[in-house]
Amino acid sequence: MNSLKKEDNIYDNLIFSDNGGGQAGDNSPLRNGKGTYFEGGVRGVAFVNSPLLQVTGIENQELLHISDWFPTFVTLAGGDVSGMNLDGYDVWETIR
């Protein structure tokens, strides 16, 4: 697999999320990591880089859930989730 380079322009519209380190990772001060229900395994960080962001360089402390990504992506792609029975919400207003 080729590694991604900045020249590939993937960074121009990127959302990345990860939920803690594995066996070799250090999630201090959170307890444990991937594969557990402790905070080190369920809390994570996300990185968003997009021309849709009106303000950049912001650190957001709001809580989001994995189920929120689907309705957010559908809405960003121009779709409509209003008729779907989903657990998640479109959280783009919180992200941007």
PDB file of C-alpha atoms in Angstrom:
ATOM      1  CA  MET A   1       0.000   0.000   0.000  1.00  0.00           C
ATOM      2  CA  ASN A   2       1.352   3.408  -0.946  1.00  0.00           C
ATOM      3  CA  SER A   3       1.561   6.034   1.743  1.00  0.00           C
ATOM      4  CA  LEU A   4      -0.407   9.209   1.201  1.00  0.00           C
ATOM      5  CA  LYS A   5       1.439  12.374   0.367  1.00  0.00           C
ATOM      6  CA  LYS A   6       0.335  15.973   0.718  1.00  0.00           C
ATOM      7  CA  GLU A   7       0.546  16.260  -3.085  1.00  0.00           C
ATOM      8  CA  ASP A   8      -2.319  13.729  -3.339  1.00  0.00           C
ATOM      9  CA  ASN A   9      -4.654  16.550  -2.180  1.00  0.00           C
ATOM     10  CA  ILE A  10      -6.441  14.259   0.277  1.00  0.00           C
ATOM     11  CA  TYR A  11      -5.653  16.773   3.041  1.00  0.00           C
ATOM     12  CA  ASP A  12      -7.861  19.369   1.345  1.00  0.00           C
ATOM     13  CA  ASN A  13     -11.007  17.627   2.603  1.00  0.00           C
ATOM     14  CA  LEU A  14     -10.152  15.185   5.383  1.00  0.00           C
ATOM     15  CA  ILE A  15     -11.915  13.861   8.467  1.00  0.00           C
ATOM     16  CA  PHE A  16     -10.011  11.436  10.672  1.00  0.00           C
ATOM     17  CA  SER A  17     -10.937   9.872  13.989  1.00  0.00           C
ATOM     18  CA  ASP A  18      -9.234   7.325  16.232  1.00  0.00           C
ATOM     19  CA  ASN A  19     -10.189   5.846  19.599  1.00  0.00           C
ATOM     20  CA  GLY A  20      -7.004   5.515  21.600  1.00  0.00           C
ATOM     21  CA  GLY A  21      -3.820   3.523  21.386  1.00  0.00           C
ATOM     22  CA  GLY A  22      -3.511  -0.232  21.172  1.00  0.00           C
ATOM     23  CA  GLN A  23      -1.142  -2.404  23.210  1.00  0.00           C
ATOM     24  CA  ALA A  24       1.862  -0.196  22.466  1.00  0.00           C
ATOM     25  CA  GLY A  25      -0.062   3.064  22.900  1.00  0.00           C
ATOM     26  CA  ASP A  26      -0.247   5.235  25.969  1.00  0.00           C
ATOM     27  CA  ASN A  27      -3.676   6.695  26.734  1.00  0.00           C
ATOM     28  CA  SER A  28      -2.669   8.321  30.016  1.00  0.00           C
ATOM     29  CA  PRO A  29      -4.385   9.608  32.025  1.00  0.00           C
ATOM     30  CA  LEU A  30      -7.273   7.549  30.604  1.00  0.00           C
ATOM     31  CA  ARG A  31      -7.622   3.903  31.632  1.00  0.00           C
ATOM     32  CA  ASN A  32      -6.847   1.144  29.061  1.00  0.00           C
ATOM     33  CA  GLY A  33      -7.269   1.444  25.279  1.00  0.00           C
ATOM     34  CA  LYS A  34      -8.757  -0.100  22.139  1.00  0.00           C
ATOM     35  CA  GLY A  35     -11.086  -3.024  22.675  1.00  0.00           C
ATOM     36  CA  THR A  36     -12.166  -1.928  26.145  1.00  0.00           C
ATOM     37  CA  TYR A  37     -15.120   0.010  27.475  1.00  0.00           C
ATOM     38  CA  PHE A  38     -12.899   2.157  29.680  1.00  0.00           C
ATOM     39  CA  GLU A  39     -12.367   5.784  28.680  1.00  0.00           C
ATOM     40  CA  GLY A  40      -9.080   4.987  26.934  1.00  0.00           C
ATOM     41  CA  GLY A  41     -10.976   2.751  24.527  1.00  0.00           C
ATOM     42  CA  VAL A  42     -14.086   4.772  23.850  1.00  0.00           C
ATOM     43  CA  ARG A  43     -12.876   8.369  23.944  1.00  0.00           C
ATOM     44  CA  GLY A  44     -11.035   9.538  20.887  1.00  0.00           C
ATOM     45  CA  VAL A  45      -9.794  12.490  18.950  1.00  0.00           C
ATOM     46  CA  ALA A  46     -10.841  13.636  15.511  1.00  0.00           C
ATOM     47  CA  PHE A  47      -9.134  15.799  12.927  1.00  0.00           C
ATOM     48  CA  VAL A  48     -11.105  17.786  10.361  1.00  0.00           C
ATOM     49  CA  ASN A  49      -9.533  19.767   7.508  1.00  0.00           C
ATOM     50  CA  SER A  50     -11.942  21.128   4.923  1.00  0.00           C
ATOM     51  CA  PRO A  51     -12.554  24.236   2.837  1.00  0.00           C
ATOM     52  CA  LEU A  52     -16.043  24.124   4.391  1.00  0.00           C
ATOM     53  CA  LEU A  53     -14.618  25.225   7.750  1.00  0.00           C
ATOM     54  CA  GLN A  54     -15.348  28.898   8.347  1.00  0.00           C
ATOM     55  CA  VAL A  55     -12.894  29.244  11.237  1.00  0.00           C
ATOM     56  CA  THR A  56      -9.730  27.147  11.606  1.00  0.00           C
ATOM     57  CA  GLY A  57      -7.417  26.281  14.480  1.00  0.00           C
ATOM     58  CA  ILE A  58     -10.252  25.596  16.929  1.00  0.00           C
ATOM     59  CA  GLU A  59     -10.114  22.888  19.590  1.00  0.00           C
ATOM     60  CA  ASN A  60     -13.629  21.639  20.286  1.00  0.00           C
ATOM     61  CA  GLN A  61     -14.432  19.800  23.530  1.00  0.00           C
ATOM     62  CA  GLU A  62     -17.993  18.780  22.586  1.00  0.00           C
ATOM     63  CA  LEU A  63     -18.944  15.100  22.861  1.00  0.00           C
ATOM     64  CA  LEU A  64     -19.846  13.318  19.621  1.00  0.00           C
ATOM     65  CA  HIS A  65     -20.665   9.656  19.002  1.00  0.00           C
ATOM     66  CA  ILE A  66     -19.676   7.368  16.144  1.00  0.00           C
ATOM     67  CA  SER A  67     -23.344   7.175  15.160  1.00  0.00           C
ATOM     68  CA  ASP A  68     -23.212  10.926  14.413  1.00  0.00           C
ATOM     69  CA  TRP A  69     -20.777  10.508  11.491  1.00  0.00           C
ATOM     70  CA  PHE A  70     -23.266   8.872   9.105  1.00  0.00           C
ATOM     71  CA  PRO A  71     -25.969  11.575   9.188  1.00  0.00           C
ATOM     72  CA  THR A  72     -23.268  14.251   9.098  1.00  0.00           C
ATOM     73  CA  PHE A  73     -21.617  12.775   5.989  1.00  0.00           C
ATOM     74  CA  VAL A  74     -24.962  12.241   4.243  1.00  0.00           C
ATOM     75  CA  THR A  75     -25.966  15.856   4.857  1.00  0.00           C
ATOM     76  CA  LEU A  76     -22.565  17.150   3.688  1.00  0.00           C
ATOM     77  CA  ALA A  77     -22.973  15.116   0.495  1.00  0.00           C
ATOM     78  CA  GLY A  78     -26.313  16.790  -0.153  1.00  0.00           C
ATOM     79  CA  GLY A  79     -28.517  13.954   1.093  1.00  0.00           C
ATOM     80  CA  ASP A  80     -31.444  14.027   3.487  1.00  0.00           C
ATOM     81  CA  VAL A  81     -31.692  11.831   6.590  1.00  0.00           C
ATOM     82  CA  SER A  82     -34.868  13.402   7.995  1.00  0.00           C
ATOM     83  CA  GLY A  83     -37.031  10.388   7.085  1.00  0.00           C
ATOM     84  CA  MET A  84     -34.578   7.836   8.524  1.00  0.00           C
ATOM     85  CA  ASN A  85     -34.839   6.410  12.030  1.00  0.00           C
ATOM     86  CA  LEU A  86     -31.243   7.061  13.144  1.00  0.00           C
ATOM     87  CA  ASP A  87     -29.581   7.233  16.537  1.00  0.00           C
ATOM     88  CA  GLY A  88     -27.077   9.839  15.358  1.00  0.00           C
ATOM     89  CA  TYR A  89     -27.405  13.494  14.466  1.00  0.00           C
ATOM     90  CA  ASP A  90     -25.921  15.786  11.857  1.00  0.00           C
ATOM     91  CA  VAL A  91     -23.217  17.484  13.944  1.00  0.00           C
ATOM     92  CA  TRP A  92     -21.604  19.625  11.236  1.00  0.00           C
ATOM     93  CA  GLU A  93     -22.612  22.847  13.048  1.00  0.00           C
ATOM     94  CA  THR A  94     -20.662  21.641  16.088  1.00  0.00           C
ATOM     95  CA  ILE A  95     -17.651  20.567  14.007  1.00  0.00           C
ATOM     96  CA  ARG A  96     -17.386  23.698  11.904  1.00  0.00           C
TER      97      ARG A  96
END
